[in-house]
CSV table of C-alpha atoms and ligand atoms in Angstrom, one decimal:
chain,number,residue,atom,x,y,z
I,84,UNK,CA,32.6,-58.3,-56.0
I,85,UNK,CA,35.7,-60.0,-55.2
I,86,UNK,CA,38.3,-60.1,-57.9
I,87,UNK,CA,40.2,-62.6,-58.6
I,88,UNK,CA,44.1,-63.1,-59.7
I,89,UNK,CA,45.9,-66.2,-60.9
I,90,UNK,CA,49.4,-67.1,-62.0
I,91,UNK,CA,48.8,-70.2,-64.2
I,92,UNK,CA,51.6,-72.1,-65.7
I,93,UNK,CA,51.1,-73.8,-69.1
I,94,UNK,CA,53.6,-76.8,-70.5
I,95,UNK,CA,57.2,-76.4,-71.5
I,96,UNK,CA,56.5,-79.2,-74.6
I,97,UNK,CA,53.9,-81.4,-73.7
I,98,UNK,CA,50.4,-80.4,-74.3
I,99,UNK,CA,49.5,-82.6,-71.5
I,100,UNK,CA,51.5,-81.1,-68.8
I,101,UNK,CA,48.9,-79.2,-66.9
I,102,UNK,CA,47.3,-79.8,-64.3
I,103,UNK,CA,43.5,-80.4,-63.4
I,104,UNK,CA,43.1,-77.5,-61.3
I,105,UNK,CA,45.0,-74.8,-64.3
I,106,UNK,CA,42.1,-76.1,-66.4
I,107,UNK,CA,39.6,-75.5,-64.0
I,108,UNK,CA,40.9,-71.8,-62.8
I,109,UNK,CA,41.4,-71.0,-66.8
I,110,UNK,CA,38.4,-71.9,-67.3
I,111,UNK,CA,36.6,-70.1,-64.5
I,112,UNK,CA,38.4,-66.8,-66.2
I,113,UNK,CA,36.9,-64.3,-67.6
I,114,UNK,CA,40.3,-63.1,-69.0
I,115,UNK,CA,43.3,-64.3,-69.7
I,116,UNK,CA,46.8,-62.3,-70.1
I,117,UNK,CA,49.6,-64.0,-72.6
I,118,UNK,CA,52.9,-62.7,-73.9
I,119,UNK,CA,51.2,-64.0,-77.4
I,120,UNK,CA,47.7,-64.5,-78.2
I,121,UNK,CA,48.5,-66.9,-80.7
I,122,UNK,CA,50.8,-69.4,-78.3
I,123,UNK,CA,48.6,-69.5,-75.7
I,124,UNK,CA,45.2,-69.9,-78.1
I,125,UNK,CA,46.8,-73.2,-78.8
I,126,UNK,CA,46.0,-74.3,-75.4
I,127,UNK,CA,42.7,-73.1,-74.5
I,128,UNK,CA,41.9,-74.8,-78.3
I,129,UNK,CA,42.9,-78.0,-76.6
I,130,UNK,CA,41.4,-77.6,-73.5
I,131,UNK,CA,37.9,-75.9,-74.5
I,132,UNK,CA,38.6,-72.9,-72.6
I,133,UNK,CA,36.3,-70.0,-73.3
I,134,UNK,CA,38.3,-66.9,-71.6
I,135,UNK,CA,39.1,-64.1,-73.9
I,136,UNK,CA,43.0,-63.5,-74.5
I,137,UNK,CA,44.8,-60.7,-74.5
I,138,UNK,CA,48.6,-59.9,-74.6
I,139,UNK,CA,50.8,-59.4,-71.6
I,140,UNK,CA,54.4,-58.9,-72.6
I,141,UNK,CA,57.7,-57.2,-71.3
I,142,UNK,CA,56.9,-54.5,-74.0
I,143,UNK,CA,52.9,-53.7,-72.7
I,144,UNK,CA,53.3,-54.7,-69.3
I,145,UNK,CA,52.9,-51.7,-67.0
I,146,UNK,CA,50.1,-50.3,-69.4
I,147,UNK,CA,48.4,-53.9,-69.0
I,148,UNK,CA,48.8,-53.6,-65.3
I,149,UNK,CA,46.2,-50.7,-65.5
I,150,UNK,CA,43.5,-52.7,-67.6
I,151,UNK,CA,43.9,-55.7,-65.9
I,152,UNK,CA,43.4,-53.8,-61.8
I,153,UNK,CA,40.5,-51.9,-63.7
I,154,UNK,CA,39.2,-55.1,-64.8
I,155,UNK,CA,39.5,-56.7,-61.3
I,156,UNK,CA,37.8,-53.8,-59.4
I,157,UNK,CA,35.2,-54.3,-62.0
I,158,UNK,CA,34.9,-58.1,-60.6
I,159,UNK,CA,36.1,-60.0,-63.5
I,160,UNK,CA,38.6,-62.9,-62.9
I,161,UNK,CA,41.7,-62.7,-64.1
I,162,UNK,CA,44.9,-65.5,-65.5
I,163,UNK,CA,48.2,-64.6,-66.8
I,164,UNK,CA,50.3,-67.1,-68.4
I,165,UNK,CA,53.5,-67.3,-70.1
I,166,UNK,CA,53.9,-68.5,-73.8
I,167,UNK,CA,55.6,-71.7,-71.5
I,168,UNK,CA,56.0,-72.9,-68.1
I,169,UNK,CA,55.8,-70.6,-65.2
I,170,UNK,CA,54.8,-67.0,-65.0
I,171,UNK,CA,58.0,-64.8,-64.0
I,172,UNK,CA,60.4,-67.3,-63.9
I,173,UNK,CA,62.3,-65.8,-66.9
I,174,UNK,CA,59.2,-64.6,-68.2
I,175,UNK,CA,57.4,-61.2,-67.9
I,176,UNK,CA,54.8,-60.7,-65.0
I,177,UNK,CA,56.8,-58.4,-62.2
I,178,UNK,CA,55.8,-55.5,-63.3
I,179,UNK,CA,52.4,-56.2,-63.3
I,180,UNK,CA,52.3,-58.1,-59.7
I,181,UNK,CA,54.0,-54.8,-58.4
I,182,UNK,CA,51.2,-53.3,-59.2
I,183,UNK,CA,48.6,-55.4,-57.9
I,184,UNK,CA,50.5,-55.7,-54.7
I,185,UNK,CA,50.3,-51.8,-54.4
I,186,UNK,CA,46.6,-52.2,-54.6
I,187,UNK,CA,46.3,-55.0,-52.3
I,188,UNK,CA,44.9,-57.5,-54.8
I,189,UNK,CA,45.0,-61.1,-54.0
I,190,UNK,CA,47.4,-63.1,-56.2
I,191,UNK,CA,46.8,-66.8,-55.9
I,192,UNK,CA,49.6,-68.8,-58.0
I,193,UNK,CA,49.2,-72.3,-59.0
I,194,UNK,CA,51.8,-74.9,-59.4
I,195,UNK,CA,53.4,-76.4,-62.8
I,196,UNK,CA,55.6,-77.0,-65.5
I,197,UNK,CA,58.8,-75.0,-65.3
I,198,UNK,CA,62.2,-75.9,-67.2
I,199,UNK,CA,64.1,-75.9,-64.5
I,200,UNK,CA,62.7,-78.1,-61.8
I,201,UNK,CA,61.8,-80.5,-64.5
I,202,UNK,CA,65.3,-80.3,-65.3
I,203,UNK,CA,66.9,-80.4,-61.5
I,204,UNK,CA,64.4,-83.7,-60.9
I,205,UNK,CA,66.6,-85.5,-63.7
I,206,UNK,CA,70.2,-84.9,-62.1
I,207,UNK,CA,71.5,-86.6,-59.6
I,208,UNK,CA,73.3,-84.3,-57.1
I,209,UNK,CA,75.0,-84.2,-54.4
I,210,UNK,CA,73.3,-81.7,-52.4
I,211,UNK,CA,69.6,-79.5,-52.6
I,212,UNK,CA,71.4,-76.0,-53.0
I,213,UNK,CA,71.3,-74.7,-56.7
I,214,UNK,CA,71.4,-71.0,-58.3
I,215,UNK,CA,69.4,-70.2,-60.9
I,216,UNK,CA,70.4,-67.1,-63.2
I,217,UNK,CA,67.8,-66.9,-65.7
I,218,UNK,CA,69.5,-66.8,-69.0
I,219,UNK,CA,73.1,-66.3,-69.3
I,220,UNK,CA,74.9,-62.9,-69.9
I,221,UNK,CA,76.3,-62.9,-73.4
I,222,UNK,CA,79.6,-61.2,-73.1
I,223,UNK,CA,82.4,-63.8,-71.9
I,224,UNK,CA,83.5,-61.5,-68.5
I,225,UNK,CA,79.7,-61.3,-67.6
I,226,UNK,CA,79.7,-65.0,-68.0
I,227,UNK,CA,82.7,-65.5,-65.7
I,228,UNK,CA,81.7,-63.0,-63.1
I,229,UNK,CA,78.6,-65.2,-62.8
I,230,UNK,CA,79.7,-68.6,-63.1
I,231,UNK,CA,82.7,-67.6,-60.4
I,232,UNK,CA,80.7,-66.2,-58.2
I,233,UNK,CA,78.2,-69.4,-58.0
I,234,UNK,CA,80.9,-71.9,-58.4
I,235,UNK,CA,80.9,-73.9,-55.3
I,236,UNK,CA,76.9,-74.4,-55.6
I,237,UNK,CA,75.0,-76.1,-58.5
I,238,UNK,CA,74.5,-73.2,-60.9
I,239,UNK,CA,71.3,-72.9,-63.9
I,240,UNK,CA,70.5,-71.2,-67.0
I,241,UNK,CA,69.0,-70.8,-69.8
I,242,UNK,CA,70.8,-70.9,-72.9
I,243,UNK,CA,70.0,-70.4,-76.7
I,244,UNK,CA,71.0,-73.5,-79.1
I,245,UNK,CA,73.2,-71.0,-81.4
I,246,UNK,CA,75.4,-69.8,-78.3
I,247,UNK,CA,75.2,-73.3,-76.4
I,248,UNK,CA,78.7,-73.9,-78.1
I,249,UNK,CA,80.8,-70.7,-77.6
I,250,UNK,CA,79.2,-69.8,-73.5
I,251,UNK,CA,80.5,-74.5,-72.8
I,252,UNK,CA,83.9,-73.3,-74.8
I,253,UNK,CA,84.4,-70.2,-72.3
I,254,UNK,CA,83.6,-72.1,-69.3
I,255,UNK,CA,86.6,-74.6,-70.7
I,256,UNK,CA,89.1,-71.8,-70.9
I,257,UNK,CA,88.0,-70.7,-67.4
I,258,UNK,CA,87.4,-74.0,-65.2
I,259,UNK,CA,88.8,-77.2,-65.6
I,260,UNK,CA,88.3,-79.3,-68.5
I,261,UNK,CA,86.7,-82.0,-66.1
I,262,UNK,CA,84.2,-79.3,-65.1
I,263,UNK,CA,80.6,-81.3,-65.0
I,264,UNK,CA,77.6,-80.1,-67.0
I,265,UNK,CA,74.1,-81.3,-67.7
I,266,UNK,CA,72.3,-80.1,-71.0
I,267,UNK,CA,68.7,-80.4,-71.1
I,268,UNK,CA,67.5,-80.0,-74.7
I,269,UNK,CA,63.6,-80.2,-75.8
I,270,UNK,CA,62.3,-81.5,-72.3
I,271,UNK,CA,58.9,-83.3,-72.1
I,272,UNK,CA,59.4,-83.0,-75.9
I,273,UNK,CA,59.8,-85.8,-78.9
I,274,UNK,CA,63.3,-85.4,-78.9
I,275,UNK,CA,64.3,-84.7,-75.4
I,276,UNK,CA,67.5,-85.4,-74.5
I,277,UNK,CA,69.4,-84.8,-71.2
I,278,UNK,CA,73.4,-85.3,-71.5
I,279,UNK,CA,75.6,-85.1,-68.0
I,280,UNK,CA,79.4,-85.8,-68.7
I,281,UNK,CA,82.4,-82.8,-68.5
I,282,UNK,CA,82.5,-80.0,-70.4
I,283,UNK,CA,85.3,-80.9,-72.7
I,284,UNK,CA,83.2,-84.1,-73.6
I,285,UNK,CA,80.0,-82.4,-73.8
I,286,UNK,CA,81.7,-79.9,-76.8
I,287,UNK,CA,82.7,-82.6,-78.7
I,288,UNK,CA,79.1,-84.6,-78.7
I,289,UNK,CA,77.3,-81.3,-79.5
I,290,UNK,CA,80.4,-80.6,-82.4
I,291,UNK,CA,78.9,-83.9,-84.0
I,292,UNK,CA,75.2,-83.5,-82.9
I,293,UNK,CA,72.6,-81.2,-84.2
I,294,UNK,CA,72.3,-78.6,-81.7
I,295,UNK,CA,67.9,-77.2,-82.1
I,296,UNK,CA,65.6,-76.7,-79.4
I,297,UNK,CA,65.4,-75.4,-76.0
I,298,UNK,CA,68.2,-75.9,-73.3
I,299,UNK,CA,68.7,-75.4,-69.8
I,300,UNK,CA,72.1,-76.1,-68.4
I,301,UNK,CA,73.2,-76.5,-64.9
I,302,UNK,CA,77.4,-76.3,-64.1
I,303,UNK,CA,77.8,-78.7,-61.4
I,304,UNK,CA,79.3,-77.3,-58.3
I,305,UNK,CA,83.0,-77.7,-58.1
I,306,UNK,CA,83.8,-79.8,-54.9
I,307,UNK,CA,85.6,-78.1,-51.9
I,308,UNK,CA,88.5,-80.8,-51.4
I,309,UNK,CA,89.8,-79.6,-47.4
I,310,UNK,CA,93.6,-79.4,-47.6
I,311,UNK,CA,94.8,-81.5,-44.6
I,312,UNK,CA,95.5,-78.8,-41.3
I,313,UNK,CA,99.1,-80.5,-41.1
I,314,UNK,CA,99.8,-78.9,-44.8
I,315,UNK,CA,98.9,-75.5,-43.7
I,316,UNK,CA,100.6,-75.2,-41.1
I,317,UNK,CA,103.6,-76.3,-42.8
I,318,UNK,CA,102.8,-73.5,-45.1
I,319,UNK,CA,102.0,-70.8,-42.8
I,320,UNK,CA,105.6,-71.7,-40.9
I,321,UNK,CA,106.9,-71.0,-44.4
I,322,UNK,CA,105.6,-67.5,-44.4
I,323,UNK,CA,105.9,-66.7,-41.3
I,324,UNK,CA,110.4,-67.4,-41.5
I,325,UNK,CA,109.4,-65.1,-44.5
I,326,UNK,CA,108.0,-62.5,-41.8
I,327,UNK,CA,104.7,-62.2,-42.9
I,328,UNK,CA,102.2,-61.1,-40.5
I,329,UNK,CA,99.2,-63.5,-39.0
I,330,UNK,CA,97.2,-60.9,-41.2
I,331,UNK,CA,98.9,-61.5,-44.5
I,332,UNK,CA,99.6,-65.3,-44.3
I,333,UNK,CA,95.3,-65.5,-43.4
I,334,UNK,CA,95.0,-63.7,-46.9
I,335,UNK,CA,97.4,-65.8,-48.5
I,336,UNK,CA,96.4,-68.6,-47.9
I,337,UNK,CA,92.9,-69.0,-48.0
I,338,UNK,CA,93.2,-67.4,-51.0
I,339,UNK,CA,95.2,-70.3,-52.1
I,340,UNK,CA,93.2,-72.8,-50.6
I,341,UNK,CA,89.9,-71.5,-50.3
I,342,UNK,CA,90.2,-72.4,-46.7
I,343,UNK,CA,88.2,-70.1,-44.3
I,344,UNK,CA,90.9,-67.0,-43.4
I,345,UNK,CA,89.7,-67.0,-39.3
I,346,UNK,CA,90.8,-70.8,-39.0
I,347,UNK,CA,94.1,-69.6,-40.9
I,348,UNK,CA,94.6,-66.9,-38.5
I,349,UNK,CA,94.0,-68.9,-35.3
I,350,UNK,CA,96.6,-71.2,-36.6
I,351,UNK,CA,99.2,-68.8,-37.2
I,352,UNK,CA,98.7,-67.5,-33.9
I,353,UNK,CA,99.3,-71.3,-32.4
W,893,SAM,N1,58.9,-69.6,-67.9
W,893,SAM,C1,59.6,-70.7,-68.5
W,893,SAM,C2,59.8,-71.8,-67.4
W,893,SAM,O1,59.0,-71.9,-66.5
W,893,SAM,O2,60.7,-72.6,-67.6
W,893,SAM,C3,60.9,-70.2,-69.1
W,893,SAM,C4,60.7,-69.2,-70.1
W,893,SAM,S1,62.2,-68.6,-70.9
W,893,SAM,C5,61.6,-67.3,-71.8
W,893,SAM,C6,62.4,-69.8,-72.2
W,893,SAM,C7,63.7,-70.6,-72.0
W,893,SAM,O3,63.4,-71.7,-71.0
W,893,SAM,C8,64.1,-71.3,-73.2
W,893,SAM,O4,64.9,-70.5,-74.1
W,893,SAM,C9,64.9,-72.5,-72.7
W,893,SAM,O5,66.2,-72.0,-72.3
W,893,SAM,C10,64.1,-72.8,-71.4
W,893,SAM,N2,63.2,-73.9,-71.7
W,893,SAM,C11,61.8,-73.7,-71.9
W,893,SAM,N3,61.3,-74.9,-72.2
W,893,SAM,C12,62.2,-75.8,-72.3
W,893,SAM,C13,62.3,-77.2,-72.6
W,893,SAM,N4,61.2,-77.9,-72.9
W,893,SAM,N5,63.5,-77.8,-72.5
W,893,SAM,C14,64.6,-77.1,-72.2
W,893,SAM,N6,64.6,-75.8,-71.9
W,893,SAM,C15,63.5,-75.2,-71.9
């Protein structure tokens, strides 16, 4: 008997954001694995699915990993969903898929609802690259680390309402106060709302608004401004009367400018 494996992703709000074909597959399951029984009976309510649940959480998972392969050698098909959106983005399921990967079990994953591409297709940008970190460390350095180290690209994350505040207020002391943000609060819900503006003005509208729901927040990539060549060479000649070597004035400067330190080198060496 051939066993069968699916990722299914269920909505992020809406009730009615899944697809035809997650019905279908759901409902062709003999089984299906949710981080809560309760969350996901909801659904297959809705949808008249028949499969019997189970949980699948980041507390049971590698135990559920052996139930669910004995269950597949045993021919029975198989779903695991999340309590929202997609499987294993920010949700459990890794440990599991390791697993069935050791055994050489097919793993057929459908497409859906996930926060963050529903979020992304909402904000303009100015180019396709973006970093998504899951949810953001709590602890400010962690924060900064992160955020510093994704600052030239689009940079995502999941963010609890009660911290939304203090993680914009640490990026302000950090960046500039012009720094651009998008907040996506309760999407495909009642009261969805998705503000873009900078992160000093985006403090002060959630200082006077209430602040419930889910959020996803993306820190627009800082722009890369190329200093004219004329201007560094006029400061490498600087450092160079100051007999610093091609080495050092590279380091110094790109450091400065964020310029690439080979194209500082060649010119010192002009
Ligand atoms: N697997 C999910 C997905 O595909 O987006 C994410 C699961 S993660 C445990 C839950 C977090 O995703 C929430 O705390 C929130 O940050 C974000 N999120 C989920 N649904 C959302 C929504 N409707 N609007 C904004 N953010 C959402």
């Amino acid at each position: 008997m051939s066993a069968q494996f699916y990722i299914v992703p269920t909505p992020i709000g809406n009730l009615s954001d899944i697809t035809l074909r997650a019905i279908e597959v759901l409902k062709s399951c003999d089984y299906i694995a949710c981080e809560d029984t309760r969350v996901t009976r909801v659904l297959t309510d809705k949808y008249g699915i028949g499969a019997k649940l189970f949980d699948c959480h980041k507390f049971n998972e590698k135990e559920r990993s052996e139930k669910i392969i004995s269950l597949l050698e045993k021919g029975k098909t198989i779903a695991l969903v999340s309590d929202a959106g997609t499987p294993l983005i920010s949700d459990p399921g890794s440990v599991l898929l390791k697993e069935l990967l050791n055994k050489n079990i097919k793993i057929t994953s459908l497409p859906g609802a996930c926060a963050v591409t529903t979020f992304l297709s909402v904000l303009p940008r100015e180019s396709e690259e973006f970093a998504f970190i899951g949810f953001i460390p709590r602890s400010k350095k962690e924060q900064m680390e992160i955020l510093n180290k994704y600052k030239h690209t689009n940079c995502i994350f999941y963010e609890a309402p009660t911290r939304l505040i203090s993680t914009l207020q640490n990026i302000l002391e950090n960046f500039d106060a012009d720094t651009k943000i998008a907040v996506g609060r309760e999407l495909t819900k009642l009261y969805e709302e998705v503000k873009i503006d900078s992160v000093q003005n985006i403090i002060k509208y959630y200082e006077k608004n209430t602040l419930k729901g889910e959020i996803v927040v993306m820190v627009y990539a800082k722009e890369t401004v190329e200093t004219p060549e004329i201007e560094l060479k006029q400061k490498i000649a600087l450092l160079k009367e100051e007999n610093f070597s091609p080495k050092d004035i590279a380091k110094i400067i790109s450091k400065l400018y964020g310029t690439n330190k080979n194209k500082i080198y060649k010119l010192t060496l002009e």
